[in-house]
mmCIF file of N, CA, C and O in Angstrom:
data_model
loop_
_atom_site.group_PDB
_atom_site.id
_atom_site.type_symbol
_atom_site.label_atom_id
_atom_site.label_comp_id
_atom_site.label_asym_id
_atom_site.label_seq_id
_atom_site.Cartn_x
_atom_site.Cartn_y
_atom_site.Cartn_z
ATOM 1 N N MET J 1 0.982 -1.149 -0.046
ATOM 2 C CA MET J 1 -0.009 -0.135 0.439
ATOM 3 C C MET J 1 0.937 1.048 -0.195
ATOM 4 O O MET J 1 1.307 1.181 1.241
ATOM 5 N N ALA J 2 0.746 2.341 -1.084
ATOM 6 C CA ALA J 2 1.426 3.126 -1.365
ATOM 7 C C ALA J 2 0.645 4.599 -0.643
ATOM 8 O O ALA J 2 -0.232 4.636 -1.100
ATOM 9 N N LEU J 3 0.723 5.756 0.521
ATOM 10 C CA LEU J 3 0.449 6.185 0.510
ATOM 11 C C LEU J 3 1.147 7.570 0.562
ATOM 12 O O LEU J 3 1.911 7.513 1.203
ATOM 13 N N LEU J 4 0.801 8.506 -0.192
ATOM 14 C CA LEU J 4 0.820 9.670 -0.882
ATOM 15 C C LEU J 4 0.259 11.331 0.646
ATOM 16 O O LEU J 4 -0.354 10.637 0.805
ATOM 17 N N ARG J 5 1.640 11.577 0.860
ATOM 18 C CA ARG J 5 1.455 11.974 2.135
ATOM 19 C C ARG J 5 1.849 14.050 1.945
ATOM 20 O O ARG J 5 3.044 14.467 1.355
ATOM 21 N N ARG J 6 0.862 15.046 2.520
ATOM 22 C CA ARG J 6 1.279 16.190 2.122
ATOM 23 C C ARG J 6 1.065 16.408 3.944
ATOM 24 O O ARG J 6 -0.352 17.031 4.104
ATOM 25 N N GLU J 7 1.807 17.713 4.742
ATOM 26 C CA GLU J 7 1.487 17.657 5.767
ATOM 27 C C GLU J 7 1.069 19.094 5.673
ATOM 28 O O GLU J 7 0.857 20.501 4.690
ATOM 29 N N LEU J 8 -0.309 19.673 6.252
ATOM 30 C CA LEU J 8 -1.321 20.567 6.359
ATOM 31 C C LEU J 8 -0.575 21.496 7.834
ATOM 32 O O LEU J 8 -1.201 22.932 6.745
ATOM 33 N N HIS J 9 -0.514 21.136 8.495
ATOM 34 C CA HIS J 9 -0.109 21.621 9.202
ATOM 35 C C HIS J 9 0.591 20.765 10.564
ATOM 36 O O HIS J 9 0.215 19.853 10.680
ATOM 37 N N ARG J 10 1.437 21.413 11.436
ATOM 38 C CA ARG J 10 2.235 21.327 12.945
ATOM 39 C C ARG J 10 2.534 21.699 13.640
ATOM 40 O O ARG J 10 2.479 23.083 13.474
ATOM 41 N N GLN J 11 1.832 22.029 14.867
ATOM 42 C CA GLN J 11 2.132 22.411 16.112
ATOM 43 C C GLN J 11 2.816 22.131 17.231
ATOM 44 O O GLN J 11 2.479 20.913 17.170
ATOM 45 N N VAL J 12 3.944 22.749 17.818
ATOM 46 C CA VAL J 12 4.595 21.810 18.651
ATOM 47 C C VAL J 12 4.435 22.970 20.204
ATOM 48 O O VAL J 12 5.505 23.760 20.004
ATOM 49 N N LYS J 13 4.237 22.778 21.212
ATOM 50 C CA LYS J 13 4.702 22.800 22.008
ATOM 51 C C LYS J 13 5.304 22.702 23.451
ATOM 52 O O LYS J 13 4.938 21.218 23.290
ATOM 53 N N GLY J 14 5.803 23.492 24.541
ATOM 54 C CA GLY J 14 7.060 22.395 25.016
ATOM 55 C C GLY J 14 7.560 23.241 25.826
ATOM 56 O O GLY J 14 6.396 24.668 25.936
ATOM 57 N N PRO J 15 8.682 23.635 26.492
ATOM 58 C CA PRO J 15 9.515 22.121 26.229
ATOM 59 C C PRO J 15 9.201 21.311 27.764
ATOM 60 O O PRO J 15 9.662 20.241 27.207
ATOM 61 N N GLU J 16 8.875 21.168 28.740
ATOM 62 C CA GLU J 16 8.839 20.208 29.892
ATOM 63 C C GLU J 16 7.631 19.295 29.433
ATOM 64 O O GLU J 16 8.035 18.090 29.523
ATOM 65 N N VAL J 17 6.859 19.607 29.086
ATOM 66 C CA VAL J 17 5.239 18.709 29.257
ATOM 67 C C VAL J 17 5.201 19.275 26.780
ATOM 68 O O VAL J 17 5.166 20.500 26.239
ATOM 69 N N THR J 18 5.650 18.579 26.255
ATOM 70 C CA THR J 18 5.484 19.380 24.616
ATOM 71 C C THR J 18 4.379 18.507 24.246
ATOM 72 O O THR J 18 4.308 17.043 24.496
ATOM 73 N N HIS J 19 3.592 18.627 23.341
ATOM 74 C CA HIS J 19 2.879 18.640 23.040
ATOM 75 C C HIS J 19 2.482 18.789 21.388
ATOM 76 O O HIS J 19 3.406 20.100 20.918
ATOM 77 N N LEU J 20 2.166 17.770 20.350
ATOM 78 C CA LEU J 20 2.162 17.500 19.177
ATOM 79 C C LEU J 20 1.333 18.012 18.305
ATOM 80 O O LEU J 20 0.455 16.786 19.067
ATOM 81 N N ASP J 21 0.570 18.184 17.270
ATOM 82 C CA ASP J 21 -0.770 18.184 16.978
ATOM 83 C C ASP J 21 -0.491 18.276 15.532
ATOM 84 O O ASP J 21 0.179 19.787 14.871
ATOM 85 N N CYS J 22 -0.555 17.163 14.418
ATOM 86 C CA CYS J 22 0.056 17.286 13.363
ATOM 87 C C CYS J 22 -1.001 17.032 12.358
ATOM 88 O O CYS J 22 -1.616 15.780 12.921
ATOM 89 N N CYS J 23 -1.345 17.490 11.631
ATOM 90 C CA CYS J 23 -2.735 16.888 10.230
ATOM 91 C C CYS J 23 -2.453 17.306 8.567
ATOM 92 O O CYS J 23 -1.151 17.816 8.415
ATOM 93 N N THR J 24 -2.348 15.963 8.338
ATOM 94 C CA THR J 24 -1.738 15.389 7.295
ATOM 95 C C THR J 24 -2.977 15.197 5.772
ATOM 96 O O THR J 24 -3.719 14.440 6.547
ATOM 97 N N LEU J 25 -2.631 15.224 4.681
ATOM 98 C CA LEU J 25 -3.195 15.274 3.828
ATOM 99 C C LEU J 25 -2.706 13.489 3.319
ATOM 100 O O LEU J 25 -2.154 13.921 2.933
ATOM 101 N N VAL J 26 -3.552 12.454 3.046
ATOM 102 C CA VAL J 26 -3.043 11.266 2.416
ATOM 103 C C VAL J 26 -3.840 10.683 1.436
ATOM 104 O O VAL J 26 -4.700 11.037 1.888
ATOM 105 N N PHE J 27 -2.752 9.929 0.815
ATOM 106 C CA PHE J 27 -4.058 9.442 -0.950
ATOM 107 C C PHE J 27 -3.278 8.505 -0.578
ATOM 108 O O PHE J 27 -1.919 8.147 -0.677
ATOM 109 N N ASP J 28 -4.219 7.201 -0.878
ATOM 110 C CA ASP J 28 -4.411 6.127 -0.063
ATOM 111 C C ASP J 28 -4.271 5.444 -1.961
ATOM 112 O O ASP J 28 -5.364 5.288 -2.247
ATOM 113 N N THR J 29 -2.463 4.843 -2.436
ATOM 114 C CA THR J 29 -3.258 4.922 -3.897
ATOM 115 C C THR J 29 -3.725 3.933 -3.773
ATOM 116 O O THR J 29 -3.679 3.148 -5.149
ATOM 117 N N ASP J 30 -3.985 2.520 -3.763
ATOM 118 C CA ASP J 30 -4.537 1.378 -3.520
ATOM 119 C C ASP J 30 -6.000 1.312 -3.405
ATOM 120 O O ASP J 30 -6.582 1.455 -4.304
ATOM 121 N N ALA J 31 -6.126 2.261 -2.347
ATOM 122 C CA ALA J 31 -7.330 1.798 -1.705
ATOM 123 C C ALA J 31 -8.513 3.600 -2.795
ATOM 124 O O ALA J 31 -9.313 3.756 -3.298
ATOM 125 N N LYS J 32 -7.843 3.955 -3.348
ATOM 126 C CA LYS J 32 -7.931 6.116 -3.972
ATOM 127 C C LYS J 32 -8.691 6.159 -2.768
ATOM 128 O O LYS J 32 -9.543 7.005 -3.631
ATOM 129 N N ASN J 33 -8.296 6.345 -2.201
ATOM 130 C CA ASN J 33 -9.057 7.311 -1.263
ATOM 131 C C ASN J 33 -8.027 8.575 -0.534
ATOM 132 O O ASN J 33 -7.025 8.241 -0.328
ATOM 133 N N LEU J 34 -8.686 9.376 -0.594
ATOM 134 C CA LEU J 34 -8.338 11.063 0.044
ATOM 135 C C LEU J 34 -8.682 11.288 1.582
ATOM 136 O O LEU J 34 -10.008 11.083 1.205
ATOM 137 N N TYR J 35 -8.195 11.863 2.505
ATOM 138 C CA TYR J 35 -8.354 11.920 3.489
ATOM 139 C C TYR J 35 -7.382 13.133 4.225
ATOM 140 O O TYR J 35 -6.547 12.647 3.768
ATOM 141 N N VAL J 36 -7.428 13.476 5.488
ATOM 142 C CA VAL J 36 -7.106 13.964 6.666
ATOM 143 C C VAL J 36 -6.422 12.688 8.288
ATOM 144 O O VAL J 36 -7.753 12.675 7.966
ATOM 145 N N GLU J 37 -5.001 12.944 7.917
ATOM 146 C CA GLU J 37 -4.693 12.119 9.190
ATOM 147 C C GLU J 37 -4.596 12.880 10.400
ATOM 148 O O GLU J 37 -3.831 14.306 10.474
ATOM 149 N N ARG J 38 -4.920 12.552 11.778
ATOM 150 C CA ARG J 38 -4.613 14.108 12.696
ATOM 151 C C ARG J 38 -3.687 12.730 13.639
ATOM 152 O O ARG J 38 -4.396 12.208 14.203
ATOM 153 N N GLU J 39 -2.445 13.219 13.688
ATOM 154 C CA GLU J 39 -1.828 13.140 15.103
ATOM 155 C C GLU J 39 -1.606 13.938 15.699
ATOM 156 O O GLU J 39 -1.495 14.787 15.768
ATOM 157 N N VAL J 40 -1.807 13.176 17.264
ATOM 158 C CA VAL J 40 -1.270 14.281 18.731
ATOM 159 C C VAL J 40 -0.482 13.746 19.564
ATOM 160 O O VAL J 40 -0.698 11.960 19.978
ATOM 161 N N ALA J 41 0.183 13.744 19.503
ATOM 162 C CA ALA J 41 1.319 13.470 20.457
ATOM 163 C C ALA J 41 1.867 14.281 21.839
ATOM 164 O O ALA J 41 2.087 15.908 22.016
ATOM 165 N N HIS J 42 1.534 13.682 22.920
ATOM 166 C CA HIS J 42 1.560 14.410 24.129
ATOM 167 C C HIS J 42 2.767 13.873 25.217
ATOM 168 O O HIS J 42 2.994 12.320 25.632
ATOM 169 N N LEU J 43 3.927 14.207 25.565
ATOM 170 C CA LEU J 43 5.163 14.385 25.895
ATOM 171 C C LEU J 43 5.236 14.534 27.267
ATOM 172 O O LEU J 43 5.572 16.183 27.717
ATOM 173 N N ASP J 44 5.345 13.595 28.641
ATOM 174 C CA ASP J 44 5.402 14.804 29.376
ATOM 175 C C ASP J 44 6.538 13.785 30.426
ATOM 176 O O ASP J 44 7.225 12.831 30.471
ATOM 177 N N VAL J 45 8.237 14.572 29.986
ATOM 178 C CA VAL J 45 8.836 14.395 30.852
ATOM 179 C C VAL J 45 9.067 14.498 31.801
ATOM 180 O O VAL J 45 10.001 13.719 32.450
ATOM 181 N N THR J 46 8.314 15.149 32.774
ATOM 182 C CA THR J 46 8.553 15.331 34.291
ATOM 183 C C THR J 46 7.849 13.708 35.192
ATOM 184 O O THR J 46 7.883 13.280 36.256
ATOM 185 N N VAL J 47 7.342 13.187 34.700
ATOM 186 C CA VAL J 47 6.830 12.282 34.430
ATOM 187 C C VAL J 47 7.285 10.418 33.739
ATOM 188 O O VAL J 47 6.718 9.904 32.881
ATOM 189 N N GLU J 48 8.534 10.843 34.299
ATOM 190 C CA GLU J 48 9.726 9.302 33.687
ATOM 191 C C GLU J 48 9.596 9.624 31.830
ATOM 192 O O GLU J 48 9.424 8.251 31.458
ATOM 193 N N GLY J 49 9.185 10.284 31.104
ATOM 194 C CA GLY J 49 9.533 10.610 29.926
ATOM 195 C C GLY J 49 7.789 9.739 29.561
ATOM 196 O O GLY J 49 7.696 9.224 28.373
ATOM 197 N N ALA J 50 6.456 9.685 29.857
ATOM 198 C CA ALA J 50 5.034 9.616 29.735
ATOM 199 C C ALA J 50 4.925 9.848 28.134
ATOM 200 O O ALA J 50 4.987 11.147 28.263
ATOM 201 N N LEU J 51 4.779 8.934 27.169
ATOM 202 C CA LEU J 51 4.455 9.587 26.071
ATOM 203 C C LEU J 51 2.795 8.825 25.464
ATOM 204 O O LEU J 51 2.649 7.653 26.335
ATOM 205 N N GLU J 52 2.140 9.459 25.347
ATOM 206 C CA GLU J 52 0.273 9.094 24.233
ATOM 207 C C GLU J 52 0.698 9.768 22.874
ATOM 208 O O GLU J 52 0.551 11.456 22.658
ATOM 209 N N ILE J 53 0.247 9.500 22.336
ATOM 210 C CA ILE J 53 -0.044 9.191 20.864
ATOM 211 C C ILE J 53 -0.987 9.068 19.999
ATOM 212 O O ILE J 53 -2.173 7.366 20.407
ATOM 213 N N GLN J 54 -1.737 9.423 19.679
ATOM 214 C CA GLN J 54 -3.270 8.995 19.297
ATOM 215 C C GLN J 54 -3.308 9.908 17.868
ATOM 216 O O GLN J 54 -2.977 10.716 17.456
ATOM 217 N N THR J 55 -3.986 8.756 16.745
ATOM 218 C CA THR J 55 -3.983 9.233 15.120
ATOM 219 C C THR J 55 -5.141 8.530 14.924
ATOM 220 O O THR J 55 -5.732 7.759 15.700
ATOM 221 N N GLY J 56 -6.146 9.613 14.565
ATOM 222 C CA GLY J 56 -7.034 9.672 13.551
ATOM 223 C C GLY J 56 -7.313 9.814 12.001
ATOM 224 O O GLY J 56 -6.771 10.348 11.811
ATOM 225 N N THR J 57 -7.731 9.426 12.059
ATOM 226 C CA THR J 57 -8.496 9.751 10.008
ATOM 227 C C THR J 57 -10.183 10.696 9.973
ATOM 228 O O THR J 57 -10.712 9.753 10.705
ATOM 229 N N MET J 58 -10.370 11.309 9.551
ATOM 230 C CA MET J 58 -11.202 11.607 8.671
ATOM 231 C C MET J 58 -11.416 12.391 7.646
ATOM 232 O O MET J 58 -10.828 12.703 6.434
ATOM 233 N N ASP J 59 -12.953 12.339 6.716
ATOM 234 C CA ASP J 59 -12.655 12.786 5.010
ATOM 235 C C ASP J 59 -12.250 14.218 5.614
ATOM 236 O O ASP J 59 -12.653 15.054 6.086
ATOM 237 N N ILE J 60 -12.396 14.751 4.296
ATOM 238 C CA ILE J 60 -12.011 15.730 3.753
ATOM 239 C C ILE J 60 -12.918 17.077 4.452
ATOM 240 O O ILE J 60 -12.715 18.316 4.922
ATOM 241 N N ALA J 61 -13.907 16.613 3.801
ATOM 242 C CA ALA J 61 -15.274 17.859 4.318
ATOM 243 C C ALA J 61 -15.554 17.751 5.468
ATOM 244 O O ALA J 61 -15.498 18.911 6.326
ATOM 245 N N ASP J 62 -15.256 16.913 6.436
ATOM 246 C CA ASP J 62 -15.442 16.877 7.675
ATOM 247 C C ASP J 62 -14.632 17.805 8.642
ATOM 248 O O ASP J 62 -14.696 18.377 9.365
ATOM 249 N N TYR J 63 -13.323 17.325 8.224
ATOM 250 C CA TYR J 63 -12.279 17.873 8.698
ATOM 251 C C TYR J 63 -12.275 19.652 7.862
ATOM 252 O O TYR J 63 -12.201 20.828 9.205
ATOM 253 N N LEU J 64 -12.984 20.343 7.150
ATOM 254 C CA LEU J 64 -12.738 21.631 6.563
ATOM 255 C C LEU J 64 -14.136 21.757 7.625
ATOM 256 O O LEU J 64 -14.750 23.468 7.958
ATOM 257 N N LYS J 65 -15.574 21.126 7.985
ATOM 258 C CA LYS J 65 -16.681 21.430 8.939
ATOM 259 C C LYS J 65 -15.736 21.480 10.225
ATOM 260 O O LYS J 65 -17.134 22.690 11.148
ATOM 261 N N GLN J 66 -14.791 21.419 10.900
ATOM 262 C CA GLN J 66 -13.985 21.362 12.338
ATOM 263 C C GLN J 66 -14.475 23.361 12.204
ATOM 264 O O GLN J 66 -14.251 24.268 11.805
ATOM 265 N N GLY J 67 -14.854 23.205 14.128
ATOM 266 C CA GLY J 67 -14.690 24.993 13.953
ATOM 267 C C GLY J 67 -13.360 26.027 14.418
ATOM 268 O O GLY J 67 -12.153 24.917 14.040
ATOM 269 N N GLY J 68 -13.387 26.852 13.605
ATOM 270 C CA GLY J 68 -11.945 27.345 13.341
ATOM 271 C C GLY J 68 -11.147 27.463 12.003
ATOM 272 O O GLY J 68 -11.684 25.995 11.337
ATOM 273 N N GLN J 69 -10.796 28.336 11.878
ATOM 274 C CA GLN J 69 -9.441 28.249 10.850
ATOM 275 C C GLN J 69 -8.054 28.265 10.892
ATOM 276 O O GLN J 69 -7.945 29.539 11.931
ATOM 277 N N THR J 70 -7.816 26.828 11.157
ATOM 278 C CA THR J 70 -6.283 26.658 11.561
ATOM 279 C C THR J 70 -5.918 26.844 9.833
ATOM 280 O O THR J 70 -5.749 26.778 9.114
ATOM 281 N N ALA J 71 -4.392 26.745 10.357
ATOM 282 C CA ALA J 71 -3.134 27.461 9.510
ATOM 283 C C ALA J 71 -3.515 25.572 8.115
ATOM 284 O O ALA J 71 -3.431 25.666 7.484
ATOM 285 N N GLY J 72 -3.805 24.327 9.133
ATOM 286 C CA GLY J 72 -4.001 23.607 8.345
ATOM 287 C C GLY J 72 -5.265 24.074 7.267
ATOM 288 O O GLY J 72 -5.256 23.098 5.961
ATOM 289 N N HIS J 73 -6.239 23.904 7.588
ATOM 290 C CA HIS J 73 -7.630 24.542 6.899
ATOM 291 C C HIS J 73 -7.234 25.561 6.064
ATOM 292 O O HIS J 73 -7.591 25.089 4.373
ATOM 293 N N ARG J 74 -6.573 26.356 6.403
ATOM 294 C CA ARG J 74 -6.296 27.077 5.216
ATOM 295 C C ARG J 74 -4.890 26.423 3.883
ATOM 296 O O ARG J 74 -5.225 27.244 3.152
ATOM 297 N N GLU J 75 -3.981 25.734 4.382
ATOM 298 C CA GLU J 75 -3.259 25.370 3.593
ATOM 299 C C GLU J 75 -4.261 24.560 2.652
ATOM 300 O O GLU J 75 -3.779 24.084 1.634
ATOM 301 N N LEU J 76 -5.096 23.671 3.347
ATOM 302 C CA LEU J 76 -5.565 22.380 2.589
ATOM 303 C C LEU J 76 -6.698 23.454 1.149
ATOM 304 O O LEU J 76 -6.992 22.735 -0.192
ATOM 305 N N TRP J 77 -7.226 23.787 2.023
ATOM 306 C CA TRP J 77 -8.206 25.433 1.031
ATOM 307 C C TRP J 77 -6.949 26.081 -0.528
ATOM 308 O O TRP J 77 -7.527 25.773 -1.471
ATOM 309 N N ARG J 78 -6.228 26.256 -0.191
ATOM 310 C CA ARG J 78 -5.306 26.764 -0.595
ATOM 311 C C ARG J 78 -4.651 25.346 -2.045
ATOM 312 O O ARG J 78 -4.510 25.737 -3.221
ATOM 313 N N LEU J 79 -4.784 24.697 -1.595
ATOM 314 C CA LEU J 79 -4.277 23.197 -2.198
ATOM 315 C C LEU J 79 -5.738 22.662 -3.298
ATOM 316 O O LEU J 79 -5.634 22.972 -4.710
ATOM 317 N N LEU J 80 -6.932 23.082 -2.314
ATOM 318 C CA LEU J 80 -7.830 22.510 -3.403
ATOM 319 C C LEU J 80 -8.400 24.184 -4.306
ATOM 320 O O LEU J 80 -8.640 23.471 -5.715
ATOM 321 N N ARG J 81 -7.733 25.034 -4.167
ATOM 322 C CA ARG J 81 -7.435 25.954 -5.508
ATOM 323 C C ARG J 81 -7.189 26.298 -6.544
ATOM 324 O O ARG J 81 -7.315 26.187 -7.450
ATOM 325 N N THR J 82 -5.679 25.610 -6.254
ATOM 326 C CA THR J 82 -4.936 25.092 -7.217
ATOM 327 C C THR J 82 -5.468 23.744 -8.233
ATOM 328 O O THR J 82 -4.893 24.040 -9.001
ATOM 329 N N LEU J 83 -6.020 23.349 -7.562
ATOM 330 C CA LEU J 83 -5.898 22.145 -8.010
ATOM 331 C C LEU J 83 -7.552 22.168 -9.519
ATOM 332 O O LEU J 83 -7.584 21.592 -10.352
ATOM 333 N N PHE J 84 -7.900 22.941 -9.076
ATOM 334 C CA PHE J 84 -9.606 22.942 -9.470
ATOM 335 C C PHE J 84 -9.757 24.928 -10.490
ATOM 336 O O PHE J 84 -11.053 25.530 -10.361
ATOM 337 N N LYS J 85 -7.697 25.637 -10.408
ATOM 338 C CA LYS J 85 -7.806 26.260 -10.761
ATOM 339 C C LYS J 85 -8.806 26.503 -12.156
ATOM 340 O O LYS J 85 -8.052 25.673 -13.316
ATOM 341 N N GLU J 86 -9.651 27.392 -12.868
ATOM 342 C CA GLU J 86 -9.868 27.665 -14.375
ATOM 343 C C GLU J 86 -9.199 28.226 -14.902
ATOM 344 O O GLU J 86 -8.196 29.282 -14.557
ATOM 345 N N THR J 87 -8.567 27.642 -15.969
ATOM 346 C CA THR J 87 -7.440 28.672 -16.629
ATOM 347 C C THR J 87 -8.531 28.687 -18.503
ATOM 348 O O THR J 87 -9.796 27.488 -19.028
ATOM 349 N N VAL J 88 -8.219 30.132 -19.510
ATOM 350 C CA VAL J 88 -8.811 29.732 -20.824
ATOM 351 C C VAL J 88 -8.821 28.324 -21.300
ATOM 352 O O VAL J 88 -9.565 27.885 -22.262
ATOM 353 N N ASP J 89 -7.427 27.861 -21.210
ATOM 354 C CA ASP J 89 -7.241 26.315 -22.348
ATOM 355 C C ASP J 89 -8.581 25.522 -21.083
ATOM 356 O O ASP J 89 -8.848 24.471 -22.301
ATOM 357 N N ASN J 90 -9.018 24.988 -20.322
ATOM 358 C CA ASN J 90 -9.978 24.295 -19.965
ATOM 359 C C ASN J 90 -11.346 24.621 -20.998
ATOM 360 O O ASN J 90 -11.578 23.423 -21.431
ATOM 361 N N ASP J 91 -11.616 25.758 -20.822
ATOM 362 C CA ASP J 91 -12.859 26.338 -21.434
ATOM 363 C C ASP J 91 -12.843 26.162 -22.708
ATOM 364 O O ASP J 91 -13.702 25.642 -23.510
ATOM 365 N N GLN J 92 -11.762 25.852 -23.995
ATOM 366 C CA GLN J 92 -11.326 25.679 -25.009
ATOM 367 C C GLN J 92 -11.582 24.153 -25.474
ATOM 368 O O GLN J 92 -11.768 23.294 -26.214
ATOM 369 N N LEU J 93 -10.670 23.297 -24.291
ATOM 370 C CA LEU J 93 -11.136 21.720 -23.977
ATOM 371 C C LEU J 93 -12.477 21.700 -24.241
ATOM 372 O O LEU J 93 -13.374 20.182 -24.984
ATOM 373 N N ILE J 94 -13.667 22.113 -23.485
ATOM 374 C CA ILE J 94 -14.670 21.862 -23.060
ATOM 375 C C ILE J 94 -15.602 22.107 -24.706
ATOM 376 O O ILE J 94 -16.490 21.005 -24.878
ATOM 377 N N HIS J 95 -15.231 22.981 -25.650
ATOM 378 C CA HIS J 95 -16.414 23.024 -26.719
ATOM 379 C C HIS J 95 -15.471 22.098 -27.743
ATOM 380 O O HIS J 95 -15.243 21.641 -28.784
#
């Protein structure tokens, strides 16, 4: 299974308690599925390096419907506008 990935957003907070929140646009080339993967990691060095990682996937529409406009949302919108950018050449091909 080949997965093509493009990071949309990464936020790291620290230093003693480190929190990572990362959203990635993923295309599964075998399943022909496009989705957003979110990984949240929490490392607490004050508790003997306790590490907790949660990973989840969601449909692109569900990701965009989430409250607020994060840097990840803005990057995904930018990518979508680039993909669907209309040009004069496209109009000529239709006729």
